[in-house]
Amino acid sequence: MDETPVHETIYNQPFIRQRADPYILRCEDGTYYFTASVPEYDRIMLRRADTLSGLREAEEKTIWVKHMSGPQSIHIWAPELHRIDGHWYIYYAGGDVDDVWEIRPYVLRCAGEDPISDPWEELGPMQPADDDPFSFRAFSLDATVFPHRGGWYMVWAEKVGVGKQISNLYIAKMSSPNKLGTVQVLLTTPDYGWERGDFWVNEAPAVLRHDGKIFLTFSANTTGELYCMGMLWIREGEDLLDPGNWTKLRQPVFRSDPEKEVHGPGHNSFVKAEDGVTDLCVYHARQYDRMAGNPLYDPNRHVYIMPVTFDSEGFPVFRHLPQEW
Amino acid sequence: MDETPVHETIYNQPFIRQRADPYILRCEDGTYYFTASVPEYDRIMLRRADTLSGLREAEEKTIWVKHMSGPQSIHIWAPELHRIDGHWYIYYAGGDVDDVWEIRPYVLRCAGEDPISDPWEELGPMQPADDDPFSFRAFSLDATVFPHRGGWYMVWAEKVGVGKQISNLYIAKMSSPNKLGTVQVLLTTPDYGWERGDFWVNEAPAVLRHDGKIFLTFSANTTGELYCMGMLWIREGEDLLDPGNWTKLRQPVFRSDPEKEVHGPGHNSFVKAEDGVTDLCVYHARQYDRMAGNPLYDPNRHVYIMPVTFDSEGFPVFRHLPQEW
C-alpha cells in the first residue's frame, strides 16, 4: 500500500505554476493526465504521471498548436481531456487572429491509444443540433462533457446580447463527441451581485457527483479579484435538460481569500485523489490581486488543489483546510 | 345593488373585435378603461365606461399617434394604462420606420386628471438604471409595471443573442415612472418545447395577486396557433429581484382550444370584475388557425375575457367555463 499522502500540496501554495484553467483526469489504473491553458494561449499540452504529485515535474508534451490564421489561431483556452467510447478527445476553445474574440469550442480526437505519443486529429468546431439556431453562434467556450444514464451531456459558456454581452451556461445532450443532439437549455445566467462585476459572467462548468446528487460548479464575475465559484445542483434521477430541476445556490461556494494570498480562484475541475475516493477540486488563482494591464495577459494564474469535503446534507464544501491533510 | 352579470361574454366569443394585446384597468370608483394594439399599429387609443361590458360600445379616443419618422414611428404595440403617484402613465412599445424591429418601450404621462380628454406628454424611452449596460439595448417591449411594498417594479420582454434571437422576461425595480433603479434580473427564458416554435419567445408579462402569492403570466412561442400562456409565481414576502424565489410552471396554463375556435390565446392582462372581487383574465385570440401571410399583420386578434378561478392551493386556473357564469 502506497503510504504517500493524497498529495503534498499546501492549499495556498501553487501545485503547478503559470498554468490556468487546470484540468486533471485520473484513469482507472491510477494514471493522471494534466492539461491547462498556457500563458501564450498558443497550444495544447498534456502531462502524464503515475501519481498526482508526479504531474508537477512531468514532461509537458505539446500535442497540438494553433493555426497560423483563421479559426483556432489565437486564444487557445481551457482544454479538457475525455475518454468517450474508447477514444481520447480534447475539448478546447480558440479564436481567430483576425477576430480575436470569435471564440468557439473545438474538438480533437486522438488517432491512437496513447494521448501523449499518438497523433491527434482535428474534428473541427463543436456542432449544434440541426434544429438549434442559437448554440455556438457567439463567443462560446469552456465546454465540458460528462456521461449520464447512457448518454453524454455538454455544458458550455456562451455570451448573449447586443453591445456588451452576458456569459451564460447552457446544457445539451450530445449525439456524438463533436455534435449536440438537443437544442440548448439555459442553466444559469449571472443573477446576483457576486456574478456581476465589470462583466457579467458564468463560465467554466465542472461536474461533481456525490451521493445521488450532481453538482455543477462554475466560475463567475470578471477575471481578477472578484472571480469566484458558484454552484448548481440536481438529483441524479431528474431530467438534466429541465432547468426547473436545477437549483442554484444564492452565494458563491469559493472566493478570494486575501489573507492567504489566494486571489480570484476559479475555473476548476474535479478529480479523484490517489485513494480513488477523495474528491479534489483543481482550480487556478493568483497570489496577488493587483495587476498592471489586462489580467487575461498576466501569466501568473497558478494551479491549486483542494480536497472537497461534504456537509451533513451531502453538499460539497470548498473550504480551506489545515495545511496538512 | 347592480344585478347585471360580471360581464356578458361567452368565453369563446370575442368581447371586442380586432384589438390585440388587450389591457383593461378598473378604477376604485368602478370606472373601466380599455386600451390595446390596433391593427394599424399606428396609435394609442383609450375607451372608458362605467361598466365592463360598456367598453364594447364605448367611444374610442386616440390619445397619441405615431411619429412620422425616427423612433416611435411604426409598430406601436401593447399600451398599458397605469396610475402612479397621482398621475396617469401609458407604457407602450414602438419601432422606427427606418429600422422597423428597433422596438423599445416608451412612456407617456397625462398632463391632467382625465386620461381621455387631457393632453398626454411624451417622456420618451424607458431608461435603464445608470449602471445597467444591458436593458433596452435590443428589441424590447411589453413593459408592465406594478406596485409592491412601497415601490414599483417593471417586467418587460427583451431579446438576446446574435443572429436569431431569443425573447426573455426581465424584472427591475423602478426609481421613477420612466427609469429603472436596479439592473435587470432574468425571470424566464424559453426553457420548454411549448415556448419554442419558429421563435423562442417569452413576452407579455401580467401580474395577478392572490392569497399571499404573486403570479406572473406571460405569453410564449410564435404568434399563431402555438402561442400560449405560461406562469411564474413567488410568495408576497420574498425578494422579487432574486430569481431563485420565483418558480416557473413546467406546463403552459392556457393554450389553443381548436374545438372552441380559440386559437393562439395570450398577451393577457388582469382586471377585477364589477363585483370588485372576481379576477378576470383579458386576452386576445383568433377564431381560425390558418392565415395567409404574416400572422402579425392579420387584424383578427380579438379580445376575450375569462374569469379566473383558484384551485385548492391558491393557484389560478385558466380553464374554459360554462358559457354562462
XYZ file of C-alpha atoms in Angstrom:
650
model
C 0.000 0.000 0.000
C 1.343 3.343 -1.013
C 1.687 5.475 2.082
C 2.307 8.777 0.343
C -0.262 11.452 1.146
C -3.065 12.133 -1.283
C -0.860 14.904 -2.487
C 1.648 17.190 -0.923
C 0.017 20.479 -1.717
C -0.395 23.171 0.860
C -3.655 24.763 -0.076
C -2.348 28.241 -0.744
C 0.844 27.102 -2.437
C 0.692 26.594 -6.197
C 0.679 22.974 -7.260
C 1.820 23.932 -10.770
C 2.804 27.475 -11.684
C 1.645 29.554 -14.658
C -0.985 27.187 -15.891
C -4.617 28.368 -15.915
C -7.992 26.648 -16.374
C -6.483 23.435 -14.983
C -7.929 20.043 -15.797
C -6.741 16.738 -14.340
C -8.046 13.328 -15.369
C -7.466 10.115 -13.427
C -7.635 6.837 -15.339
C -8.893 3.646 -13.772
C -5.334 2.359 -13.498
C -4.394 5.404 -11.462
C -2.554 7.255 -14.208
C -3.067 11.011 -14.092
C -3.198 13.418 -17.022
C -2.955 17.179 -16.736
C -3.797 19.879 -19.250
C -4.455 23.611 -18.950
C -4.232 26.927 -20.741
C -0.640 28.048 -21.196
C 0.130 31.770 -20.818
C 0.857 32.069 -24.546
C -2.606 30.635 -25.348
C -0.985 29.075 -28.407
C -1.021 25.307 -27.903
C -2.444 22.335 -26.097
C -0.161 20.341 -23.861
C -0.508 17.186 -21.827
C 1.391 15.862 -18.853
C 1.170 12.302 -17.551
C 2.290 10.766 -14.279
C 1.678 7.706 -12.151
C 0.885 9.885 -9.176
C -0.861 13.179 -8.744
C 2.195 14.920 -7.389
C 4.185 13.456 -10.246
C 2.334 15.846 -12.548
C 4.370 18.690 -11.113
C 7.600 17.628 -12.721
C 6.204 15.521 -15.551
C 7.390 16.319 -19.039
C 4.965 18.551 -20.862
C 4.144 17.356 -24.351
C 2.624 19.744 -26.880
C 0.038 17.676 -28.727
C -1.445 20.457 -30.872
C -0.520 24.006 -31.864
C -2.706 26.849 -33.029
C -3.304 27.514 -36.697
C -1.388 30.305 -38.419
C -4.605 32.109 -39.396
C -8.358 31.737 -39.410
C -10.274 29.879 -36.715
C -8.217 28.370 -33.879
C -5.321 30.748 -34.449
C -5.326 32.603 -31.131
C -6.666 32.382 -27.573
C -6.419 28.616 -27.264
C -8.139 28.066 -23.963
C -9.242 25.600 -21.328
C -8.549 22.182 -22.860
C -10.132 19.125 -21.250
C -9.218 15.501 -21.908
C -12.043 12.958 -22.003
C -12.358 9.275 -22.827
C -15.558 8.592 -24.790
C -16.499 5.246 -26.321
C -12.926 4.028 -26.479
C -11.312 7.162 -27.868
C -9.496 10.120 -26.404
C -10.967 13.552 -27.055
C -9.841 17.038 -26.169
C -12.346 19.887 -25.945
C -10.914 23.386 -26.091
C -11.747 26.860 -27.324
C -9.987 29.117 -29.794
C -10.286 32.471 -31.539
C -9.263 33.895 -34.883
C -6.276 36.247 -35.205
C -8.401 38.391 -37.487
C -11.236 38.470 -34.953
C -9.694 37.531 -31.650
C -12.949 37.269 -29.681
C -14.589 34.937 -32.164
C -14.019 32.181 -29.653
C -15.694 28.844 -30.314
C -15.383 25.311 -28.901
C -13.406 22.766 -30.930
C -12.748 19.048 -30.683
C -9.635 16.911 -31.176
C -9.592 13.107 -31.314
C -6.534 11.004 -30.708
C -5.817 8.669 -33.597
C -4.315 6.078 -31.271
C -4.389 4.746 -27.759
C -1.685 6.922 -26.245
C -2.715 10.563 -25.905
C 0.871 11.627 -25.279
C 2.608 9.954 -28.191
C -0.108 9.232 -30.740
C -1.251 11.874 -33.232
C -4.321 13.996 -32.704
C -6.863 14.734 -35.442
C -8.968 17.856 -35.651
C -12.711 17.269 -35.655
C -13.287 21.000 -36.069
C -15.852 23.151 -34.295
C -18.366 21.594 -31.941
C -21.639 21.305 -33.853
C -25.053 22.316 -32.511
C -28.106 20.132 -33.069
C -29.614 20.500 -36.531
C -32.622 22.384 -35.175
C -30.657 24.677 -32.847
C -30.057 28.114 -34.397
C -28.603 29.512 -31.166
C -25.686 27.430 -29.858
C -22.055 28.270 -30.710
C -23.185 31.325 -32.721
C -21.469 33.806 -30.408
C -18.438 33.876 -28.086
C -18.576 30.377 -26.596
C -16.050 28.345 -24.673
C -15.308 26.176 -21.640
C -17.159 23.146 -22.931
C -17.120 20.211 -20.555
C -18.715 16.820 -21.121
C -19.909 14.089 -18.800
C -21.726 10.778 -19.081
C -25.173 10.335 -17.585
C -27.524 7.379 -17.861
C -26.066 6.016 -21.056
C -25.627 9.335 -22.846
C -23.201 12.224 -22.809
C -24.025 15.801 -21.957
C -22.165 19.018 -22.705
C -22.225 22.175 -20.642
C -20.629 25.286 -22.065
C -20.488 29.057 -21.661
C -21.849 31.352 -24.349
C -22.436 35.084 -24.493
C -25.720 36.728 -25.409
C -26.769 40.283 -26.014
C -26.047 43.168 -28.316
C -23.244 45.549 -27.429
C -21.962 44.495 -24.029
C -22.724 40.825 -23.562
C -23.542 38.400 -20.763
C -21.945 34.960 -20.461
C -24.409 32.197 -19.567
C -24.098 28.441 -19.123
C -26.052 26.052 -21.342
C -26.567 22.302 -21.355
C -27.492 19.903 -24.148
C -27.347 16.179 -24.730
C -24.735 15.096 -27.263
C -25.438 12.909 -30.286
C -21.726 12.262 -30.884
C -18.458 13.509 -29.403
C -18.481 16.533 -31.690
C -22.190 17.223 -32.118
C -25.117 18.066 -29.892
C -28.323 16.104 -30.228
C -30.668 18.540 -28.489
C -31.213 22.280 -28.532
C -29.631 24.384 -25.838
C -31.128 24.791 -22.381
C -30.100 27.768 -20.230
C -28.754 26.593 -16.872
C -27.539 29.797 -15.290
C -27.060 33.481 -16.017
C -25.382 35.991 -13.705
C -28.272 36.624 -11.299
C -26.535 38.014 -8.248
C -24.111 40.777 -7.393
C -21.211 38.362 -6.910
C -21.561 37.301 -10.558
C -21.771 40.846 -11.866
C -18.613 42.949 -11.948
C -17.388 44.853 -14.956
C -18.511 41.794 -16.844
C -21.473 39.583 -16.075
C -20.037 36.106 -16.369
C -20.889 32.475 -15.752
C -18.277 30.143 -17.273
C -16.005 27.176 -16.596
C -18.563 24.488 -15.671
C -17.339 21.385 -13.860
C -19.297 18.340 -12.745
C -19.021 16.553 -9.401
C -21.194 13.619 -8.352
C -21.815 12.638 -4.771
C -24.398 10.508 -3.038
C -27.241 10.838 -5.508
C -26.643 14.443 -6.478
C -24.884 16.062 -9.414
C -23.150 19.325 -8.614
C -22.215 21.770 -11.314
C -19.709 24.364 -10.220
C -18.972 27.336 -12.394
C -16.867 30.473 -12.287
C -18.427 33.890 -12.049
C -17.596 37.557 -12.455
C -14.652 39.272 -14.104
C -11.265 37.576 -14.230
C -9.431 39.123 -11.299
C -10.057 39.519 -7.585
C -13.839 39.150 -7.919
C -13.598 35.871 -9.810
C -15.250 33.149 -7.751
C -17.071 29.847 -7.911
C -20.826 29.309 -7.840
C -22.790 26.079 -7.886
C -25.963 24.446 -9.151
C -27.194 21.006 -8.206
C -29.714 18.414 -9.323
C -30.740 14.965 -8.153
C -29.290 12.119 -10.229
C -32.701 10.803 -11.277
C -34.012 14.040 -12.692
C -34.035 15.237 -16.286
C -30.867 17.284 -16.749
C -32.465 19.207 -19.611
C -35.305 20.614 -17.485
C -33.909 23.768 -15.859
C -36.661 23.571 -13.260
C -34.837 20.554 -11.806
C -31.661 22.519 -11.118
C -31.181 24.655 -8.025
C -28.673 27.458 -7.963
C -27.030 28.457 -4.703
C -27.545 32.113 -3.846
C -23.988 32.560 -2.628
C -20.631 31.665 -4.130
C -19.074 28.473 -2.821
C -15.467 29.664 -3.096
C -13.920 33.092 -3.486
C -10.766 35.145 -2.885
C -9.000 34.721 0.436
C -6.646 37.700 0.536
C -5.222 36.757 3.939
C -3.984 33.518 2.470
C -2.957 35.179 -0.774
C -5.461 33.240 -2.851
C -6.884 35.725 -5.355
C -9.588 35.188 -7.948
C -9.902 31.417 -7.594
C -11.918 29.559 -10.167
C -12.098 27.723 -13.436
C -11.980 24.491 -11.525
C -12.247 20.846 -12.411
C -12.650 17.762 -10.239
C -10.556 14.628 -9.982
C -10.238 11.718 -7.581
C -7.236 11.580 -5.301
C -4.909 8.598 -5.405
C -7.103 6.774 -2.927
C -9.749 6.703 -5.671
C -12.301 8.072 -3.228
C -11.413 11.581 -2.112
C -12.665 14.307 -4.435
C -10.191 17.029 -5.264
C -11.007 20.455 -6.623
C -8.370 21.651 -9.073
C -8.514 25.380 -9.718
C -6.400 28.356 -10.584
C -5.772 31.509 -8.597
C -3.268 34.297 -8.313
C -1.005 35.220 -5.414
C -1.665 38.933 -5.773
C -4.695 40.999 -6.614
C -3.253 43.996 -8.423
C -2.077 43.654 -11.966
C -0.695 46.067 -14.483
C -2.716 45.730 -17.673
C -5.296 43.166 -18.680
C -5.485 40.303 -16.156
C -6.016 37.958 -19.086
C -2.424 38.523 -20.154
C -0.891 38.256 -16.703
C 0.725 34.781 -16.766
C 0.580 34.150 -13.044
C -2.537 32.141 -12.682
C -1.289 29.047 -10.894
C -2.832 25.643 -10.338
C -4.036 24.809 -6.836
C -5.586 21.667 -5.434
C -8.047 21.450 -2.574
C -9.767 18.384 -1.161
C -13.559 18.519 -1.247
C -15.434 17.587 1.887
C -19.183 17.151 2.176
C -21.530 18.594 4.745
C -24.245 16.695 6.584
C -26.651 17.195 3.703
C -24.187 15.876 1.170
C -23.231 19.229 -0.313
C -19.603 19.850 -1.207
C -17.610 22.242 0.922
C -14.827 24.232 -0.686
C -13.142 25.446 2.420
C -9.523 25.939 3.165
C -8.290 23.132 5.306
C -5.359 22.882 7.644
C -2.159 22.904 5.694
C -1.564 19.210 6.191
C -4.353 16.869 5.261
C -77.193 46.618 -5.988
C -76.427 46.172 -9.636
C -77.754 42.806 -10.723
C -76.075 42.664 -14.118
C -73.710 39.720 -14.571
C -69.991 40.249 -14.121
C -69.944 40.526 -17.841
C -71.938 39.094 -20.663
C -69.132 37.432 -22.537
C -69.379 33.892 -23.740
C -65.874 32.649 -23.368
C -65.224 31.826 -26.990
C -66.991 34.865 -28.383
C -64.920 37.994 -28.829
C -65.585 40.691 -26.282
C -64.107 43.335 -28.594
C -63.056 42.564 -32.145
C -59.769 43.405 -33.864
C -57.944 44.659 -30.838
C -54.813 42.788 -29.705
C -52.670 42.838 -26.541
C -55.714 43.949 -24.551
C -55.385 45.817 -21.295
C -58.258 46.827 -19.019
C -57.920 48.930 -15.882
C -60.589 49.263 -13.209
C -60.530 52.407 -11.050
C -61.615 52.379 -7.437
C -64.877 54.085 -8.389
C -65.668 51.238 -10.775
C -64.797 53.092 -13.980
C -63.150 50.880 -16.589
C -60.534 51.880 -19.147
C -59.545 49.795 -22.141
C -56.536 50.067 -24.405
C -54.892 47.669 -26.855
C -52.863 47.426 -30.032
C -54.879 48.477 -33.078
C -54.348 46.527 -36.316
C -52.669 49.512 -37.937
C -50.127 49.686 -35.073
C -50.141 53.451 -35.575
C -51.742 54.975 -32.477
C -52.768 54.610 -28.864
C -56.443 54.697 -28.039
C -58.469 54.614 -24.850
C -62.042 53.659 -24.148
C -63.868 54.396 -20.904
C -67.118 53.051 -19.494
C -68.970 52.743 -16.219
C -69.289 49.022 -16.690
C -67.062 46.365 -18.141
C -69.496 45.484 -20.888
C -69.856 49.168 -21.614
C -66.330 49.084 -23.029
C -67.656 47.217 -26.032
C -69.513 50.155 -27.450
C -67.609 52.957 -25.758
C -66.229 55.680 -27.964
C -62.587 55.111 -28.798
C -60.417 58.153 -28.283
C -57.000 58.356 -29.931
C -54.757 59.945 -27.328
C -51.459 59.658 -29.208
C -50.328 58.936 -32.766
C -47.043 57.605 -34.038
C -44.263 59.912 -35.162
C -43.720 60.487 -38.856
C -40.152 59.171 -38.697
C -37.475 58.046 -36.264
C -38.246 56.240 -33.034
C -41.912 55.524 -32.271
C -42.885 55.767 -35.935
C -44.139 52.212 -36.541
C -45.247 49.089 -34.680
C -46.932 50.883 -31.803
C -47.728 47.971 -29.538
C -49.291 46.818 -26.313
C -50.134 50.021 -24.435
C -50.961 49.772 -20.737
C -52.559 52.494 -18.597
C -51.297 52.875 -15.028
C -51.910 55.299 -12.184
C -48.656 56.062 -10.335
C -48.271 58.650 -7.588
C -51.251 60.666 -8.706
C -50.541 60.712 -12.432
C -51.684 58.698 -15.408
C -48.997 56.892 -17.405
C -49.110 54.805 -20.537
C -46.369 52.274 -21.267
C -46.115 51.092 -24.859
C -43.558 49.953 -27.406
C -42.669 51.322 -30.810
C -40.260 50.850 -33.714
C -38.616 53.088 -36.269
C -39.817 53.171 -39.883
C -36.192 53.099 -40.932
C -35.493 50.082 -38.730
C -38.850 48.530 -38.022
C -37.630 45.983 -35.452
C -35.837 48.557 -33.339
C -38.667 48.215 -30.856
C -38.231 49.852 -27.469
C -40.524 50.702 -24.540
C -41.728 54.298 -24.202
C -43.675 56.244 -21.612
C -46.463 58.839 -21.835
C -47.769 60.925 -18.943
C -51.128 62.621 -18.904
C -50.832 66.338 -18.227
C -54.173 66.383 -16.443
C -56.610 64.296 -14.477
C -58.696 62.951 -17.324
C -56.816 60.457 -19.476
C -59.472 60.667 -22.188
C -59.715 64.427 -22.636
C -56.490 65.829 -21.173
C -53.292 66.018 -23.231
C -50.554 63.406 -22.997
C -46.861 64.270 -22.835
C -44.068 62.098 -24.125
C -41.497 61.068 -21.529
C -39.513 59.251 -24.218
C -37.847 55.876 -23.979
C -37.900 53.947 -20.722
C -34.475 54.419 -19.105
C -32.337 51.650 -17.612
C -30.536 52.137 -14.311
C -27.316 54.121 -14.641
C -25.184 51.031 -14.033
C -27.146 48.719 -16.341
C -25.498 48.365 -19.770
C -27.925 45.647 -20.871
C -31.565 46.712 -20.572
C -33.485 48.216 -23.501
C -30.417 47.814 -25.762
C -32.128 45.339 -28.082
C -35.667 44.559 -29.257
C -37.663 45.140 -26.077
C -41.349 45.580 -25.423
C -44.395 44.598 -23.377
C -43.370 46.530 -20.294
C -45.798 46.203 -17.416
C -45.483 47.831 -14.007
C -46.889 47.013 -10.595
C -46.546 48.307 -7.047
C -45.003 46.157 -4.357
C -44.137 47.076 -0.787
C -43.874 50.781 -1.370
C -42.016 50.613 -4.668
C -42.804 49.950 -8.284
C -41.428 47.133 -10.402
C -41.239 46.721 -14.158
C -41.257 43.457 -16.052
C -40.531 43.527 -19.767
C -39.523 41.318 -22.672
C -36.176 41.741 -24.389
C -34.341 39.728 -26.996
C -30.798 38.434 -26.651
C -28.414 36.698 -28.987
C -26.637 37.260 -32.259
C -28.379 36.340 -35.473
C -31.631 34.677 -34.496
C -32.637 35.933 -31.078
C -34.483 34.711 -28.004
C -37.053 36.809 -26.148
C -36.706 36.666 -22.356
C -38.520 38.376 -19.489
C -36.649 40.646 -17.091
C -37.585 42.415 -13.867
C -36.149 45.502 -12.173
C -37.259 47.952 -9.508
C -38.121 51.402 -10.792
C -36.654 54.639 -9.476
C -39.284 56.747 -11.236
C -42.119 56.099 -13.685
C -39.727 56.317 -16.641
C -36.497 54.981 -15.170
C -35.291 51.779 -13.583
C -33.402 51.923 -10.309
C -31.801 48.469 -10.422
C -30.045 46.386 -13.046
C -32.009 43.759 -14.902
C -32.732 40.308 -13.477
C -33.675 37.483 -15.821
C -37.001 35.940 -14.812
C -37.669 33.462 -17.593
C -36.309 32.303 -20.923
C -37.987 29.807 -23.235
C -36.986 26.574 -21.484
C -39.529 24.092 -22.752
C -40.852 22.849 -26.064
C -44.121 24.736 -25.706
C -42.156 28.015 -25.631
C -40.002 27.129 -28.624
C -41.568 27.216 -32.052
C -40.091 29.007 -35.041
C -39.252 31.659 -32.495
C -38.266 31.158 -28.868
C -40.394 33.691 -27.062
C -41.397 34.797 -23.583
C -43.288 38.093 -23.646
C -46.406 39.912 -22.444
C -45.982 39.677 -18.665
C -49.024 40.294 -16.465
C -49.275 40.317 -12.688
C -52.023 38.737 -10.582
C -52.052 38.671 -6.794
C -53.989 36.163 -4.742
C -53.814 34.990 -1.164
C -50.172 35.754 -0.446
C -48.788 34.863 -3.840
C -47.849 36.922 -6.864
C -48.432 35.232 -10.192
C -46.724 36.403 -13.341
C -48.289 35.083 -16.501
C -46.555 35.502 -19.813
C -47.064 34.539 -23.426
C -44.828 32.052 -25.140
C -43.923 30.756 -28.567
C -44.562 32.183 -32.024
C -47.608 34.362 -32.646
C -50.093 31.922 -34.147
C -51.602 28.602 -33.147
C -48.734 27.722 -30.789
C -48.998 30.993 -28.851
C -49.903 30.196 -25.268
C -49.633 31.389 -21.679
C -47.077 30.272 -19.099
C -46.741 31.302 -15.483
C -44.234 32.002 -12.723
C -45.076 32.616 -9.091
C -43.490 33.928 -5.918
C -44.621 34.455 -2.332
C -45.518 38.054 -1.478
C -42.859 38.361 1.200
C -39.916 37.314 -0.938
C -37.427 39.491 -2.777
C -38.793 39.904 -6.302
C -35.288 40.571 -7.635
C -33.904 37.186 -6.573
C -34.752 34.793 -9.401
C -34.279 31.885 -7.014
C -37.513 32.956 -5.325
C -39.563 32.520 -8.492
C -40.938 29.177 -9.618
C -41.841 28.562 -13.223
C -44.567 26.092 -14.088
C -43.371 23.370 -16.429
C -46.540 23.429 -18.488
C -48.496 26.249 -20.099
C -51.527 27.425 -18.155
C -53.630 28.287 -21.205
C -53.342 27.370 -24.848
C -55.297 26.974 -28.098
C -58.645 25.216 -27.920
C -59.398 24.430 -31.558
C -62.738 22.765 -30.751
C -63.968 26.032 -29.315
C -62.297 28.057 -32.044
C -59.926 29.781 -29.640
C -56.576 29.951 -31.423
C -53.272 31.296 -30.122
C -54.581 32.848 -26.906
C -52.262 35.110 -24.985
C -50.917 38.547 -24.296
C -53.231 38.773 -21.344
C -53.824 41.253 -18.585
C -55.828 41.002 -15.386
C -58.661 43.155 -14.072
C -61.276 42.900 -11.359
C -64.869 42.264 -12.375
C -67.586 44.717 -11.403
C -68.009 42.951 -8.079
C -64.508 44.170 -7.230
C -63.525 40.660 -6.230
C -63.582 38.287 -9.168
C -60.361 38.257 -11.189
C -60.755 38.371 -14.922
C -58.167 37.372 -17.491
C -58.320 39.601 -20.555
C -56.525 38.135 -23.547
C -56.530 38.016 -27.284
C -57.024 35.056 -29.589
C -58.058 34.280 -33.123
C -61.067 32.349 -34.379
C -59.064 30.469 -37.006
C -55.612 28.998 -37.100
C -54.606 29.342 -40.733
C -53.551 32.711 -42.037
C -52.298 33.926 -45.376
C -49.104 35.859 -44.778
C -47.518 37.049 -41.569
C -49.807 36.495 -38.576
C -48.607 39.805 -37.204
C -50.447 41.624 -39.968
C -53.640 39.616 -39.748
C -56.028 42.019 -37.972
C -58.275 39.384 -36.440
C -56.860 39.051 -32.987
C -59.914 39.689 -30.847
C -60.287 40.473 -27.156
C -61.693 37.759 -24.917
C -62.444 37.731 -21.215
C -62.329 34.735 -18.908
C -62.948 34.622 -15.168
C -60.032 33.278 -13.142
C -60.745 30.663 -10.530
C -58.293 29.340 -7.979
C -57.517 25.764 -7.098
C -57.232 24.340 -3.584
C -53.617 25.501 -3.348
C -54.473 29.022 -4.379
C -53.141 28.781 -7.924
C -55.106 30.443 -10.713
C -56.947 28.247 -13.160
C -57.400 29.452 -16.719
C -59.984 26.991 -17.806
C -62.905 27.443 -20.068
C -66.063 27.664 -18.049
C -69.659 27.018 -18.950
C -70.901 29.630 -21.320
C -72.925 31.406 -18.667
C -71.149 32.330 -15.480
